Coordinates of C-alpha atoms in Angstrom, one line a residue:
A1 CA -29.9 -33.7 -9.6
D2 CA -29.2 -30.1 -10.5
E3 CA -29.0 -29.1 -6.9
D4 CA -26.3 -31.8 -6.4
E5 CA -24.1 -30.5 -9.3
G6 CA -21.2 -28.4 -8.1
E7 CA -21.5 -29.4 -4.4
D8 CA -17.9 -30.6 -4.5
D9 CA -16.6 -27.8 -6.7
P10 CA -13.9 -25.7 -4.9
P11 CA -14.8 -22.2 -3.8
G12 CA -14.3 -19.4 -6.3
L13 CA -11.4 -17.7 -4.3
V14 CA -8.6 -20.0 -3.0
W15 CA -5.2 -18.9 -1.9
R16 CA -2.8 -20.9 -4.0
Y17 CA 0.4 -19.0 -3.2
R18 CA 2.9 -19.2 -0.4
R19 CA 1.2 -18.6 2.9
H20 CA 2.2 -16.3 5.7
H21 CA 4.1 -18.0 8.6
V22 CA 5.4 -16.9 11.9
A23 CA 8.4 -15.4 10.4
D24 CA 6.3 -13.1 8.2
Y25 CA 4.4 -11.8 11.2
V26 CA 7.6 -11.2 13.1
A27 CA 8.9 -9.3 10.2
T28 CA 5.9 -7.1 10.1
G29 CA 6.3 -6.4 13.8
V30 CA 9.9 -5.4 13.2
F31 CA 8.8 -3.1 10.4
V32 CA 6.2 -1.4 12.6
A33 CA 8.7 -0.9 15.4
T34 CA 11.3 0.5 13.0
A35 CA 8.8 2.9 11.4
L36 CA 7.6 4.2 14.8
T37 CA 11.2 4.7 16.0
A38 CA 12.0 6.7 12.8
E39 CA 8.9 8.8 13.2
L40 CA 9.1 9.5 16.9
A41 CA 12.9 9.9 17.4
P42 CA 14.0 13.4 18.0
G43 CA 16.3 15.3 15.5
E44 CA 14.1 16.4 12.7
D45 CA 15.6 19.9 13.0
V46 CA 19.1 18.7 12.2
I47 CA 20.4 20.5 9.2
G48 CA 21.3 18.0 6.5
W49 CA 21.2 17.9 2.7
R50 CA 20.6 21.3 1.1
Q51 CA 22.1 20.8 -2.3
T52 CA 19.8 21.1 -5.4
N53 CA 20.2 20.2 -9.0
P54 CA 19.0 21.8 -12.3
F55 CA 16.3 19.1 -12.8
D56 CA 14.7 19.6 -9.5
L57 CA 14.8 23.4 -9.8
W58 CA 13.2 23.3 -13.2
V59 CA 10.4 21.0 -12.1
R60 CA 9.8 23.2 -9.1
D61 CA 9.7 26.4 -11.1
T62 CA 7.4 24.9 -13.6
F63 CA 4.8 23.2 -11.5
V64 CA 4.7 24.4 -7.9
L65 CA 1.7 26.5 -7.1
G66 CA 2.4 30.2 -6.4
D67 CA 0.1 30.9 -3.4
Y68 CA 0.1 29.3 0.0
R69 CA -3.7 28.5 -0.1
G70 CA -3.3 26.5 -3.3
R71 CA -0.3 24.6 -2.0
R72 CA -2.2 23.7 1.1
V73 CA -5.2 22.4 -0.8
A74 CA -2.9 20.2 -2.9
A75 CA -1.3 18.8 0.2
R76 CA -4.7 18.0 1.8
I77 CA -5.8 16.4 -1.4
S78 CA -2.8 14.2 -1.4
D79 CA -3.5 13.3 2.3
A80 CA -7.1 12.3 1.5
T81 CA -6.1 10.3 -1.7
I82 CA -3.4 8.3 0.1
S83 CA -5.9 7.6 3.0
A84 CA -8.5 6.3 0.5
L85 CA -5.8 4.1 -1.3
V86 CA -4.8 2.4 2.0
A87 CA -8.4 2.1 3.4
W88 CA -9.6 0.4 0.2
H89 CA -7.6 -2.7 1.1
A90 CA -9.9 -3.2 4.0
V91 CA -12.8 -3.0 1.5
D92 CA -11.3 -5.6 -0.8
A93 CA -10.6 -7.9 2.2
A94 CA -14.2 -7.6 3.3
I95 CA -15.4 -8.4 -0.2
A96 CA -13.3 -11.5 -0.3
W97 CA -14.7 -12.7 3.0
G98 CA -18.3 -11.4 2.8
V99 CA -19.1 -11.6 -0.9
H100 CA -16.9 -14.6 -2.0
D101 CA -17.0 -16.5 1.4
A102 CA -13.2 -16.7 1.4
P103 CA -11.9 -15.6 4.8
D104 CA -8.6 -17.3 4.2
V105 CA -8.0 -15.2 1.0
A106 CA -9.1 -12.1 2.9
W107 CA -6.6 -12.8 5.7
Q108 CA -3.7 -13.6 3.4
M109 CA -4.3 -10.4 1.5
F110 CA -4.6 -8.4 4.7
A111 CA -1.4 -9.8 6.1
L112 CA 0.5 -9.2 2.8
D113 CA -0.8 -5.6 2.7
A114 CA 0.3 -5.0 6.3
Q115 CA 3.8 -6.4 5.7
A116 CA 4.4 -4.4 2.5
M117 CA 3.0 -1.2 3.8
T118 CA 4.9 -1.3 7.1
F119 CA 8.1 -2.2 5.2
T120 CA 7.6 1.0 3.0
L121 CA 7.0 3.1 6.1
A122 CA 10.1 1.7 7.8
F123 CA 12.3 2.1 4.7
T124 CA 11.1 5.6 4.0
G125 CA 11.4 6.7 7.6
V126 CA 14.9 5.5 8.1
T127 CA 16.0 6.9 4.8
K128 CA 14.5 10.3 5.7
R129 CA 16.4 10.4 8.9
I130 CA 19.7 9.5 7.2
A131 CA 19.4 11.8 4.3
A132 CA 17.9 14.8 6.2
R133 CA 17.1 16.6 2.9
E134 CA 15.7 20.0 3.0
R135 CA 12.2 20.3 1.6
P136 CA 11.8 22.7 -1.3
A137 CA 9.6 25.0 0.8
G138 CA 12.4 25.2 3.3
H139 CA 14.7 26.1 0.5
A140 CA 12.4 29.0 -0.3
C141 CA 11.9 29.9 3.4
R142 CA 15.6 30.8 3.7
T143 CA 15.2 33.7 1.3
D144 CA 11.6 34.6 2.1
P145 CA 10.4 33.7 5.7
S146 CA 6.8 34.7 4.7
Y147 CA 6.7 32.2 1.8
D148 CA 5.0 29.5 3.8
R149 CA 3.4 29.1 7.3
R150 CA 5.6 26.1 7.8
C151 CA 8.8 28.0 7.5
E152 CA 9.4 27.6 11.3
D153 CA 8.5 23.9 11.3
Q154 CA 11.3 21.5 12.5
G155 CA 10.2 19.0 9.9
Q156 CA 11.8 20.9 6.9
F157 CA 14.5 18.3 6.6
G158 CA 12.4 15.2 5.7
S159 CA 12.1 15.6 1.9
F160 CA 14.0 12.6 0.7
F161 CA 12.2 10.6 -0.3
S162 CA 8.5 11.2 -0.6
G163 CA 6.6 9.0 1.8
H164 CA 3.3 9.9 0.3
T165 CA 4.5 8.7 -3.1
S166 CA 6.1 5.5 -1.8
L167 CA 3.1 4.4 0.2
S168 CA 0.7 5.3 -2.5
F169 CA 2.5 3.2 -5.2
T170 CA 2.9 0.4 -2.6
S171 CA -0.9 0.4 -2.1
A172 CA -1.6 0.7 -5.8
A173 CA 0.8 -2.2 -6.8
L174 CA -0.8 -4.4 -4.0
T175 CA -4.2 -3.6 -5.5
C176 CA -3.1 -4.7 -8.9
H177 CA -1.6 -8.0 -7.5
H178 CA -4.9 -8.8 -5.7
H179 CA -7.1 -8.1 -8.6
I180 CA -5.0 -10.0 -11.1
A181 CA -4.9 -13.0 -8.8
F182 CA -8.5 -12.9 -7.7
P183 CA -11.8 -11.9 -9.5
L184 CA -12.8 -9.7 -6.5
Y185 CA -15.1 -7.7 -8.6
G186 CA -16.2 -10.5 -10.8
G187 CA -13.2 -10.6 -13.2
G188 CA -12.7 -8.7 -16.4
A189 CA -13.4 -4.9 -16.5
G190 CA -14.2 -4.4 -12.9
D191 CA -10.8 -5.7 -11.6
V192 CA -8.9 -4.0 -14.4
I193 CA -10.5 -0.7 -13.5
A194 CA -9.6 -1.2 -9.9
C195 CA -5.9 -1.6 -10.8
V196 CA -5.8 1.3 -13.2
S197 CA -7.7 3.6 -10.8
A198 CA -5.3 2.8 -8.0
L199 CA -2.3 3.5 -10.2
F200 CA -3.9 6.8 -11.4
A201 CA -4.6 7.8 -7.8
A202 CA -1.0 7.1 -6.7
S203 CA 0.2 9.2 -9.6
S204 CA -2.0 12.1 -8.6
V205 CA -0.6 11.9 -5.0
A206 CA 3.0 12.1 -6.5
Y207 CA 1.9 15.2 -8.6
E208 CA 0.2 16.9 -5.7
R209 CA 3.3 16.6 -3.6
I210 CA 5.1 18.6 -6.1
L211 CA 2.4 21.1 -6.6
A212 CA 2.3 21.6 -2.8
D213 CA 6.0 22.2 -2.7
R214 CA 6.5 19.4 -0.2
H215 CA 9.0 17.4 -2.3
W216 CA 11.5 17.8 -5.0
A217 CA 10.9 15.8 -8.2
S218 CA 13.8 13.5 -7.5
D219 CA 12.2 12.7 -4.1
V220 CA 9.0 11.8 -5.9
L221 CA 10.7 9.6 -8.4
V222 CA 12.6 7.6 -5.8
G223 CA 9.4 7.3 -3.8
F224 CA 7.8 5.8 -6.9
A225 CA 10.6 3.3 -7.2
A226 CA 10.5 2.4 -3.5
G227 CA 6.8 1.9 -3.8
G228 CA 7.2 -0.4 -6.8
L229 CA 9.7 -2.4 -5.0
S230 CA 7.8 -3.0 -1.8
G231 CA 4.3 -3.2 -3.2
G232 CA 5.2 -4.8 -6.6
L233 CA 8.3 -6.8 -6.8
L234 CA 8.8 -8.1 -3.3
P235 CA 5.2 -9.4 -2.9
W236 CA 5.5 -11.2 -6.2
L237 CA 8.9 -12.7 -5.3
S238 CA 7.7 -13.7 -1.8
F239 CA 4.1 -14.7 -2.4
Y240 CA 2.3 -14.3 -5.7
G241 CA 5.2 -15.8 -7.6
Q242 CA 5.5 -18.8 -5.3
P243 CA 2.9 -21.5 -5.6
S244 CA 1.6 -22.8 -2.3
T245 CA 3.0 -26.2 -1.0
D246 CA 0.6 -26.2 2.0
V247 CA -2.6 -28.1 2.2
V248 CA -5.6 -26.1 3.3
A249 CA -8.9 -27.8 4.3
R250 CA -12.4 -26.4 4.1
W251 CA -14.9 -28.4 6.0
S252 CA -18.6 -28.2 6.3
V253 CA -21.3 -30.2 8.1
A254 CA -24.4 -31.2 6.0
P255 CA -27.5 -33.3 6.7
T256 CA -27.6 -36.7 4.9
A257 CA -30.3 -39.3 4.3
T258 CA -29.5 -43.0 4.5
P259 CA -31.7 -46.1 4.2
T260 CA -31.7 -46.5 7.9
G261 CA -32.5 -42.8 8.8
G262 CA -31.1 -39.3 8.7
G263 CA -27.8 -37.9 10.1
L264 CA -25.0 -35.5 9.6
S265 CA -21.9 -35.8 7.6
L266 CA -18.5 -34.0 7.6
Q267 CA -17.5 -32.9 4.1
G268 CA -14.2 -31.4 3.2
L269 CA -12.2 -30.0 0.3
L270 CA -8.5 -30.1 0.2
F271 CA -6.5 -27.6 -1.9

């Protein structure tokens, strides 16, 4: 009797929010195309926004590392951290599928991650092209050509706003959404730690971009807001804040015993 208990219980992870439809996948494709166009189109050497302000100058004077090697290390750490933040979403999807036997949840999370992150990349890329703000290192290079090995780079006018920061906070906000909605790590402390750790890592990326002299403080603050919008607010408005109206079936085939003999039965759960 104990073995029969719970046979009809729903699985631990069930996607109970609005599901992705064709329009969502089309939108993700548009975001990918826009991001690639903004990244690959010529014109990064166009001289644009060079004005500064007291706040940005104060933060730069206070926090930017003084030697090139230190700035380069900070930039590389920010690259590694953002890569880990993004890659961890594949780990969470794999856990949802492999550990919790919830491929539908894994796919819905993956599709949401892809949509939010490509939106961030597209929004950031287009804004960078329009604003064409000079990076703080470029500002220093005008008075000291030996300040940085990147002084001759054509990408010195891509400062506004910080793409590392926007994508990092998009990723962190998505991580928090997923772990609030689903006990991927068993619920409780494990999922709380996942959210807090992601937010801490995203904050470290923002700080490292300032240390590396790759962005002004205002670039980083706007990047934080953009990441919160695309990874926090929009996914909640579009998905996690919208209960599902779709019916999803999970079916299984199981052996059965009857008075006249054995056989197979088709069993299903509707959500």
